[in-house]
Each structure stands twice: as structure tokens, then as C-alpha cells.
Short mmCIF file of C-alpha atoms and ligand atoms in Angstrom, two decimals:
data_model
loop_
_atom_site.label_atom_id
_atom_site.label_comp_id
_atom_site.label_asym_id
_atom_site.label_seq_id
_atom_site.Cartn_x
_atom_site.Cartn_y
_atom_site.Cartn_z
CA UNK A 10 -136.32 251.60 -112.65
CA UNK A 11 -138.08 248.61 -111.21
CA UNK A 12 -136.50 245.78 -112.90
CA UNK A 13 -137.32 242.10 -111.82
CA UNK A 14 -134.19 240.10 -110.96
CA UNK A 15 -134.23 236.38 -110.60
CA UNK A 16 -131.57 233.72 -110.34
CA UNK A 17 -131.15 230.28 -108.77
CA UNK A 18 -128.83 227.50 -107.89
CA UNK A 19 -129.05 223.74 -108.00
CA UNK A 20 -128.94 222.47 -104.49
CA UNK A 21 -126.60 219.53 -105.46
CA UNK A 22 -123.87 220.63 -103.08
CA UNK A 23 -122.67 223.54 -101.13
CA UNK A 24 -121.85 226.76 -103.02
CA UNK A 25 -118.25 227.75 -103.88
CA UNK A 26 -116.19 230.53 -105.17
CA UNK A 27 -117.28 229.92 -108.69
CA UNK A 28 -120.92 230.71 -107.70
CA UNK A 29 -119.86 233.75 -105.85
CA UNK A 30 -118.03 235.56 -108.71
CA UNK A 31 -120.53 234.20 -111.30
CA UNK A 32 -123.78 235.21 -109.64
CA UNK A 33 -123.82 235.69 -105.87
CA UNK A 34 -121.86 238.97 -106.05
CA UNK A 35 -124.44 240.50 -108.23
CA UNK A 36 -127.23 239.53 -105.92
CA UNK A 37 -125.55 241.42 -103.11
CA UNK A 38 -125.48 244.46 -105.22
CA UNK A 39 -128.87 244.09 -106.72
CA UNK A 40 -130.71 243.55 -103.38
CA UNK A 41 -129.99 247.02 -102.41
CA UNK A 42 -132.70 248.50 -104.73
CA UNK A 43 -134.45 245.54 -106.36
CA UNK A 44 -136.09 242.78 -104.56
CA UNK A 45 -134.40 239.77 -106.42
CA UNK A 46 -135.98 236.35 -106.55
CA UNK A 47 -133.49 233.71 -105.46
CA UNK A 48 -134.50 230.20 -106.13
CA UNK A 49 -133.22 227.06 -104.72
CA UNK A 50 -133.67 224.94 -107.99
CA UNK A 51 -134.31 221.46 -106.51
CA UNK A 52 -136.53 220.23 -109.40
CA UNK A 53 -133.66 220.92 -111.74
CA UNK A 54 -131.14 219.35 -109.44
CA UNK A 55 -133.29 216.19 -109.41
CA UNK A 56 -132.91 215.90 -113.18
CA UNK A 57 -129.48 214.39 -112.69
CA UNK A 58 -129.93 213.15 -109.07
CA UNK A 59 -133.33 211.60 -109.19
CA UNK A 60 -131.84 208.31 -107.95
CA UNK A 61 -130.47 210.19 -104.97
CA UNK A 62 -133.26 212.66 -103.88
CA UNK A 63 -131.74 212.71 -100.38
CA UNK A 64 -128.69 214.52 -101.75
CA UNK A 65 -130.88 217.25 -102.98
CA UNK A 66 -133.07 217.49 -99.92
CA UNK A 67 -129.90 217.81 -97.67
CA UNK A 68 -128.64 220.72 -99.71
CA UNK A 69 -131.54 222.86 -99.69
CA UNK A 70 -130.78 224.21 -96.23
CA UNK A 71 -127.03 224.37 -97.02
CA UNK A 72 -127.52 226.48 -100.07
CA UNK A 73 -129.96 228.75 -98.14
CA UNK A 74 -127.20 229.02 -95.51
CA UNK A 75 -124.66 229.87 -98.01
CA UNK A 76 -127.08 232.66 -99.33
CA UNK A 77 -127.37 234.38 -95.90
CA UNK A 78 -123.70 233.72 -95.19
CA UNK A 79 -122.54 235.87 -98.22
CA UNK A 80 -125.01 238.68 -97.13
CA UNK A 81 -128.06 238.06 -98.93
CA UNK A 82 -130.73 239.41 -96.91
CA UNK A 83 -134.13 237.74 -96.62
CA UNK A 84 -135.83 241.16 -95.97
CA UNK A 85 -134.27 242.47 -99.29
CA UNK A 86 -134.66 239.21 -101.38
CA UNK A 87 -137.30 236.65 -101.80
CA UNK A 88 -135.63 233.26 -101.30
CA UNK A 89 -137.84 230.27 -102.29
CA UNK A 90 -137.86 226.49 -103.25
CA UNK A 91 -138.78 225.59 -106.86
CA UNK A 92 -140.72 222.42 -106.11
CA UNK A 93 -143.02 224.14 -103.69
CA UNK A 94 -144.19 226.42 -106.66
CA UNK A 95 -145.99 223.84 -108.71
CA UNK A 96 -147.23 226.61 -111.11
CA UNK A 97 -143.75 226.36 -112.61
CA UNK A 98 -144.12 222.65 -113.34
CA UNK A 99 -147.48 223.34 -115.25
CA UNK A 100 -145.87 226.10 -117.25
CA UNK A 101 -143.08 223.68 -118.24
CA UNK A 102 -145.59 221.24 -119.76
CA UNK A 103 -147.15 224.06 -121.79
CA UNK A 104 -143.62 225.54 -122.97
CA UNK A 105 -142.48 222.09 -124.23
CA UNK A 106 -144.65 222.61 -127.29
CA UNK A 107 -142.64 225.56 -128.29
CA UNK A 108 -139.24 223.83 -128.66
CA UNK A 109 -137.91 221.17 -130.94
CA UNK A 110 -135.78 218.07 -130.08
CA UNK A 111 -133.07 219.43 -132.39
CA UNK A 112 -133.11 222.81 -130.48
CA UNK A 113 -132.64 221.17 -127.11
CA UNK A 114 -129.92 218.81 -128.35
CA UNK A 115 -127.94 221.82 -129.69
CA UNK A 116 -127.58 223.47 -126.21
CA UNK A 117 -123.84 223.58 -125.64
CA UNK A 118 -124.14 223.80 -121.75
CA UNK A 119 -126.62 220.67 -121.79
CA UNK A 120 -124.36 218.90 -124.48
CA UNK A 121 -121.25 219.22 -122.23
CA UNK A 122 -123.22 218.16 -119.19
CA UNK A 123 -124.56 215.05 -121.03
CA UNK A 124 -120.90 214.06 -121.98
CA UNK A 125 -119.76 214.57 -118.41
CA UNK A 126 -122.53 212.49 -116.93
CA UNK A 127 -122.16 209.82 -119.36
CA UNK A 128 -125.87 210.22 -120.59
CA UNK A 129 -124.85 209.76 -124.28
CA UNK A 130 -126.37 206.37 -124.47
CA UNK A 131 -129.34 206.76 -122.22
CA UNK A 132 -130.41 210.28 -121.83
CA UNK A 133 -133.27 210.86 -119.38
CA UNK A 134 -135.83 213.35 -121.05
CA UNK A 135 -136.19 215.30 -117.80
CA UNK A 136 -132.46 216.27 -118.13
CA UNK A 137 -132.64 217.21 -121.73
CA UNK A 138 -135.79 219.39 -121.11
CA UNK A 139 -134.40 221.13 -117.92
CA UNK A 140 -133.72 224.43 -119.97
CA UNK A 141 -137.51 224.52 -120.50
CA UNK A 142 -138.29 224.28 -116.97
CA UNK A 143 -135.63 226.96 -116.53
CA UNK A 144 -137.74 229.13 -118.93
CA UNK A 145 -140.70 228.67 -116.63
CA UNK A 146 -138.65 229.86 -113.62
CA UNK A 147 -137.62 232.91 -115.51
CA UNK A 148 -140.95 233.92 -117.15
CA UNK A 149 -143.16 233.17 -114.15
CA UNK A 150 -141.93 236.34 -112.43
CA UNK A 151 -141.78 238.59 -115.56
CA UNK A 152 -138.01 238.59 -114.93
CA UNK A 153 -136.09 241.39 -116.65
CA UNK A 154 -132.60 240.44 -115.47
CA UNK A 155 -131.04 237.12 -114.81
CA UNK A 156 -127.58 237.26 -112.95
CA UNK A 157 -125.72 234.13 -114.04
CA UNK A 158 -122.46 232.46 -114.92
CA UNK A 159 -121.41 232.43 -118.67
CA UNK A 160 -122.53 228.77 -119.04
CA UNK A 161 -126.14 229.81 -118.49
CA UNK A 162 -126.24 232.22 -121.44
CA UNK A 163 -127.84 229.41 -123.84
CA UNK A 164 -130.57 228.81 -121.32
CA UNK A 165 -131.60 232.48 -121.44
CA UNK A 166 -131.47 232.56 -125.18
CA UNK A 167 -133.81 229.53 -125.37
CA UNK A 168 -135.99 231.17 -122.82
CA UNK A 169 -136.28 234.24 -124.95
CA UNK A 170 -136.97 232.17 -127.96
CA UNK A 171 -139.81 230.33 -126.31
CA UNK A 172 -141.24 233.88 -125.14
CA UNK A 173 -141.25 235.12 -128.71
CA UNK A 174 -142.92 232.11 -130.03
CA UNK A 175 -145.55 232.17 -127.37
CA UNK A 176 -146.29 235.77 -127.75
CA UNK A 177 -146.47 235.48 -131.60
CA UNK A 178 -148.70 232.40 -131.66
CA UNK A 179 -151.08 233.78 -129.09
CA UNK A 180 -150.83 237.47 -130.15
CA UNK A 181 -150.13 238.44 -126.68
CA UNK A 182 -147.59 240.06 -124.44
CA UNK A 183 -147.97 237.93 -121.47
CA UNK A 184 -144.54 236.83 -121.47
CA UNK A 185 -141.45 238.89 -121.02
CA UNK A 186 -137.87 238.50 -122.58
CA UNK A 187 -134.99 238.52 -120.04
CA UNK A 188 -131.57 239.73 -120.31
CA UNK A 189 -128.61 237.91 -118.68
CA UNK A 190 -126.15 239.71 -116.40
CA UNK A 191 -122.70 237.98 -116.33
CA UNK A 192 -120.14 238.71 -113.63
CA UNK A 193 -116.90 240.32 -114.49
CA UNK A 194 -115.44 236.87 -113.94
CA UNK A 195 -118.22 234.95 -115.61
CA UNK A 196 -116.59 231.53 -114.94
CA UNK A 197 -113.98 230.66 -112.49
CA UNK A 198 -111.48 227.88 -113.34
CA UNK A 199 -111.05 224.88 -111.00
CA UNK A 200 -108.05 224.71 -108.65
CA UNK A 201 -106.65 222.10 -111.09
CA UNK A 202 -106.78 224.51 -114.07
CA UNK A 203 -109.68 222.79 -115.61
CA UNK A 204 -112.28 225.09 -117.32
CA UNK A 205 -114.76 225.32 -114.45
CA UNK A 206 -114.81 225.09 -110.82
CA UNK A 207 -117.40 222.44 -109.91
CA UNK A 208 -118.48 220.14 -107.08
CA UNK A 209 -118.57 217.09 -109.29
CA UNK A 210 -114.97 217.74 -110.47
CA UNK A 211 -113.98 218.32 -106.95
CA UNK A 212 -111.77 221.20 -107.89
CA UNK A 213 -113.63 223.95 -106.06
CA UNK A 214 -113.06 226.14 -102.94
CA UNK A 215 -116.29 226.02 -101.09
CA UNK A 216 -117.64 229.15 -99.20
CA UNK A 217 -117.94 226.86 -96.17
CA UNK A 218 -114.31 225.43 -96.29
CA UNK A 219 -112.28 225.54 -93.11
CA UNK A 220 -109.16 227.71 -92.96
CA UNK A 221 -107.09 224.70 -93.38
CA UNK A 222 -108.83 223.17 -96.37
CA UNK A 223 -108.48 226.52 -98.04
CA UNK A 224 -104.83 226.60 -97.49
CA UNK A 225 -104.41 223.12 -98.63
CA UNK A 226 -106.39 223.71 -101.89
CA UNK A 227 -104.44 226.81 -102.71
CA UNK A 228 -101.21 225.04 -102.18
CA UNK A 229 -102.38 222.29 -104.56
CA UNK A 230 -103.32 224.79 -107.21
CA UNK A 231 -102.11 224.43 -110.84
CA UNK A 232 -99.56 227.11 -111.62
CA UNK A 233 -96.94 227.09 -114.46
CA UNK A 234 -95.43 223.68 -114.90
CA UNK A 235 -92.30 224.96 -116.51
CA UNK A 236 -91.62 227.43 -113.58
CA UNK A 237 -89.19 225.07 -111.76
CA UNK A 238 -86.82 227.55 -110.11
CA UNK A 239 -87.86 230.76 -108.27
CA UNK A 240 -85.44 232.70 -110.65
CA UNK A 241 -87.19 231.27 -113.85
CA UNK A 242 -89.54 233.44 -115.76
CA UNK A 243 -93.01 232.35 -115.18
CA UNK A 244 -96.20 232.47 -117.08
CA UNK A 245 -99.41 234.12 -115.65
CA UNK A 246 -101.96 232.95 -118.36
CA UNK A 247 -103.50 229.74 -117.28
CA UNK A 248 -101.84 230.09 -113.89
CA UNK A 249 -104.65 229.44 -111.49
CA UNK A 250 -103.15 231.34 -108.72
CA UNK A 251 -103.12 234.44 -110.67
CA UNK A 252 -106.64 233.99 -111.98
CA UNK A 253 -107.88 233.70 -108.37
CA UNK A 254 -105.93 236.78 -107.37
CA UNK A 255 -107.44 238.64 -110.11
CA UNK A 256 -110.88 237.66 -109.01
CA UNK A 257 -110.60 238.19 -105.16
CA UNK A 258 -107.60 240.36 -104.51
CA UNK A 259 -108.81 243.95 -103.94
CA UNK A 260 -105.54 245.73 -104.84
CA UNK A 261 -105.44 245.66 -108.48
CA UNK A 262 -102.16 247.44 -108.74
CA UNK A 263 -100.51 244.75 -106.39
CA UNK A 264 -101.87 242.11 -108.65
CA UNK A 265 -100.24 243.70 -111.66
CA UNK A 266 -96.98 244.05 -109.79
CA UNK A 267 -96.88 240.42 -108.62
CA UNK A 268 -97.73 239.19 -112.27
CA UNK A 269 -94.85 241.38 -113.67
CA UNK A 270 -92.45 240.03 -111.18
CA UNK A 271 -93.62 236.56 -111.68
CA UNK A 272 -92.96 236.95 -115.58
CA UNK A 273 -89.56 238.50 -114.86
CA UNK A 274 -88.54 235.63 -112.64
CA UNK A 275 -87.60 235.82 -109.08
CA UNK A 276 -91.11 235.15 -107.43
CA UNK A 277 -91.71 231.77 -106.39
CA UNK A 278 -94.97 229.68 -106.32
CA UNK A 279 -95.02 229.51 -102.57
CA UNK A 280 -94.75 233.34 -102.30
CA UNK A 281 -97.74 233.77 -104.61
CA UNK A 282 -99.82 231.08 -103.01
CA UNK A 283 -99.08 232.57 -99.57
CA UNK A 284 -100.32 235.97 -100.90
CA UNK A 285 -103.54 234.11 -102.28
CA UNK A 286 -104.10 232.28 -98.98
CA UNK A 287 -104.15 235.64 -97.12
CA UNK A 288 -106.62 237.20 -99.66
CA UNK A 289 -108.98 234.23 -99.47
CA UNK A 290 -108.77 233.77 -95.88
CA UNK A 291 -109.60 237.45 -95.42
CA UNK A 292 -112.44 237.22 -97.96
CA UNK A 293 -113.88 233.98 -96.46
CA UNK A 294 -113.68 234.57 -92.66
CA UNK A 295 -116.66 236.95 -92.35
CA UNK A 296 -118.70 234.70 -94.54
CA UNK A 297 -117.89 231.85 -92.06
CA UNK A 298 -118.75 234.04 -88.99
CA UNK A 299 -122.18 234.92 -90.60
CA UNK A 300 -122.84 231.17 -91.23
CA UNK A 301 -122.16 229.88 -87.66
CA UNK A 302 -125.21 231.12 -85.86
CA UNK A 303 -127.77 230.18 -88.55
CA UNK A 304 -130.10 227.54 -87.39
CA UNK A 305 -132.28 225.10 -89.59
CA UNK A 306 -135.58 226.26 -88.14
CA UNK A 307 -134.84 229.89 -89.13
CA UNK A 308 -133.78 228.97 -92.67
CA UNK A 309 -136.90 226.72 -93.12
CA UNK A 310 -138.99 229.76 -92.00
CA UNK A 311 -137.18 232.15 -94.47
CA UNK A 312 -137.82 229.55 -97.40
CA UNK A 313 -141.51 229.04 -96.36
CA UNK A 314 -142.26 232.75 -96.26
CA UNK A 315 -140.34 233.27 -99.55
CA UNK A 316 -142.15 230.61 -101.22
CA UNK A 317 -145.52 231.76 -100.26
CA UNK A 318 -144.75 235.21 -101.80
CA UNK A 319 -143.08 233.73 -105.06
CA UNK A 320 -146.29 231.50 -105.46
CA UNK A 321 -148.56 234.34 -105.46
CA UNK A 322 -146.84 235.90 -108.45
CA UNK A 323 -146.38 232.65 -110.34
CA UNK A 324 -150.22 232.00 -109.93
CA UNK A 325 -150.91 235.41 -111.63
CA UNK A 326 -148.79 234.57 -114.69
CA UNK A 327 -149.98 231.02 -114.88
CA UNK A 328 -153.57 232.39 -115.09
CA UNK A 329 -152.41 234.70 -117.85
CA UNK A 330 -150.83 232.00 -119.79
CA UNK A 331 -153.89 229.67 -119.52
CA UNK A 332 -156.01 232.43 -120.79
CA UNK A 333 -153.68 233.09 -123.70
CA UNK A 334 -153.80 229.26 -124.54
CA UNK A 335 -157.66 229.31 -124.21
CA UNK A 336 -157.59 227.01 -121.06
CA UNK A 337 -160.44 228.51 -119.26
CA UNK A 338 -163.47 226.35 -119.85
CA UNK A 339 -165.62 226.95 -116.70
N1 LIG B 4 -129.37 226.25 -114.40
C1 LIG B 4 -128.84 227.25 -113.26
C2 LIG B 4 -127.47 226.49 -112.66
O1 LIG B 4 -127.29 225.33 -112.86
C3 LIG B 4 -129.95 227.11 -112.08
C4 LIG B 4 -131.19 227.51 -112.56
C5 LIG B 4 -132.41 227.15 -112.50
C6 LIG B 4 -131.46 228.90 -112.99
N2 LIG B 4 -133.44 227.93 -112.86
C7 LIG B 4 -132.83 229.15 -113.11
C8 LIG B 4 -130.65 230.10 -113.09
C9 LIG B 4 -133.36 230.32 -113.63
C10 LIG B 4 -131.24 231.29 -113.49
C11 LIG B 4 -132.62 231.49 -113.86
O2 LIG B 4 -126.92 227.20 -112.01
#
């Protein structure tokens, strides 16, 4: 089955372990027999960084470097830059007609971000409407599957609503509904135990972190505040070290045994942190090695080629959209 797969990341910082478990891991699998589109969502990143465009520009190559470092292969995936496919911007303008203000304001992910960014009193429309631009990203390629973190589910729901309205109003099947594909670990908690690992909360382990940084972050992880002595029974629920062991440690039986031991008492925080350190160092070392030789010029070439390829497809869909909307006068 030839399903179209598309996903994206905002280039507002380097990618971290949360991105890995939420989305990157799927792409590495899917590139084996699909040719996923992987988009660097710079237009979306600008919706909350428009005052600092240099931040976005700087991170385009960093994110691309992260992609290649985790094993995304530009021969098996189309990696491209959102702003360089202007067809997406035109689609966004049309799609804004199919959604109400109330609907956009109800989006739980956007709502949480508005609060986090302090946009309650002065909300830029570009930010509120980014899910509509995300709809364009999805439908432009007739996407079937969107591998994403759990927080992106409301975006795909909205995208499908727009698709249904568009197709119904214009009596067409030009646009296609997409399905989300959420990782086993949909969302990774931050090292501080907060709901989500993120760059802005400064609680994430980055794919590019040095061995020393990784160790230091692991040793600062939130565990069980009531587990004072090694002999005390400890809690594994909400204990970040166990959450990360579950997500990254290959030997599931060993994780279960460690959990049982910790709950019984007799297993110290230092011991579980050392175990996690070994696990994450082993996981991140090959990623760091693949990253080292990647040159800016090569990354630019990859993005350039991928963008040309993506643009061709988006142009075809845009033409179909214009036709459905009677926008062909000459
Ligand atoms: N909103 C996504 C994020 O913050 C990024 C994104 C932009 C995206 N366009 C997309 C994801 C299209 C999936 C499909 O991570």
C-alpha cells in the first residue's frame, strides 16, 4: 500500500528525546517502504518567533542535521522547508474560510500555548491560525498518515474538518482526510517531571547534548520526593527516571525488575540514574557520531532538492483547489 506520510517540526531549537519518541522513531520505520515528507516548519515557527527570525533561520540546518543524525535518509525521505513552498501559504488563505474563530479558540494545544506564551491579552492572529496553515501542509501532499506527538491530535482533527467542509461545499474529492500515528510514548515528560519535555521549559535532553550534559541532566531528574533512604520503598509512577527507562531501555524485563526492586525498597536513586545514564549514552552515541561529519553545504543541498520535489506536488494540489473554487479565469 502506498500511503503518503508527512510530518514536520518547528525549527525553534534543536530536537530532543521528546521529538524522538513522539515522531522521529516512526519516520525511521516508515522511510523503509514509504517515502515520507519531512517538513521544516519555519512559517509555523515564525508565528511565535516573528520578532526573532534569526532564531528560526539558525535552526533550519540544526533540525535537518538532527534528522540525518537519527537516521532519516534523504534518499528515502523528502526533506523540505515550508516557507519555500509558497503554494502552502496560498492554500492557507483559502482554508481560513472554512473555520470559525470559536473553533480555533477551542483547540486545547493552542490554548495551552497561548497561556504559556502570555498571549492572553494580545493574541497574534498568525499564531491563532497556525492550525489552518498546518492543514495546508497536510492536504497539499494528499497525506494519509501524520506521525506526531499526542499534542498534535487536535490539529489533525481540525484539518479533517476543513477537508470535509471543503469537499462538501465544492462537491469534490480533491482533499483527503489524514490519520494521526502517535508513538508508543506519545509525549515524553520533562526531566523536571513537568508534563512535556520542551526547549522553552528548558527541561529536555537534546539529541546533540554532550555526554557530560546528558549525565548532569539525568542526575537532576525528578524522582520520588518521599524516597529518602535507599531502603525506603519508592514510587515509580511519576518518577521521571522510570519513565525514561521505559521509553529507551531495550530490555523490558530488566525495567520491570528494577521497578519492582525500587517499589520494595533497597534500590537507590543513584543506582537507577546510573542505569539510565548507561542506557541513554548508548542510545545517543551513534546519533552524535553520525552528526559530526555533516556539513552545512550538504544539508542545504538536501533541503534544496527536497523542496523542489515537494513544490511540484503542492502545485498540482493547489491547481485542483483553485479549480474547485472556480479560480480559473483566464
Ligand atoms: N505543529 C507541529 C509541531 O509543533 C509542526 C507541524 C507543522 C506539523 N506542520 C505540520 C506536524 C504538519 C505535522 C503535520 O510539532
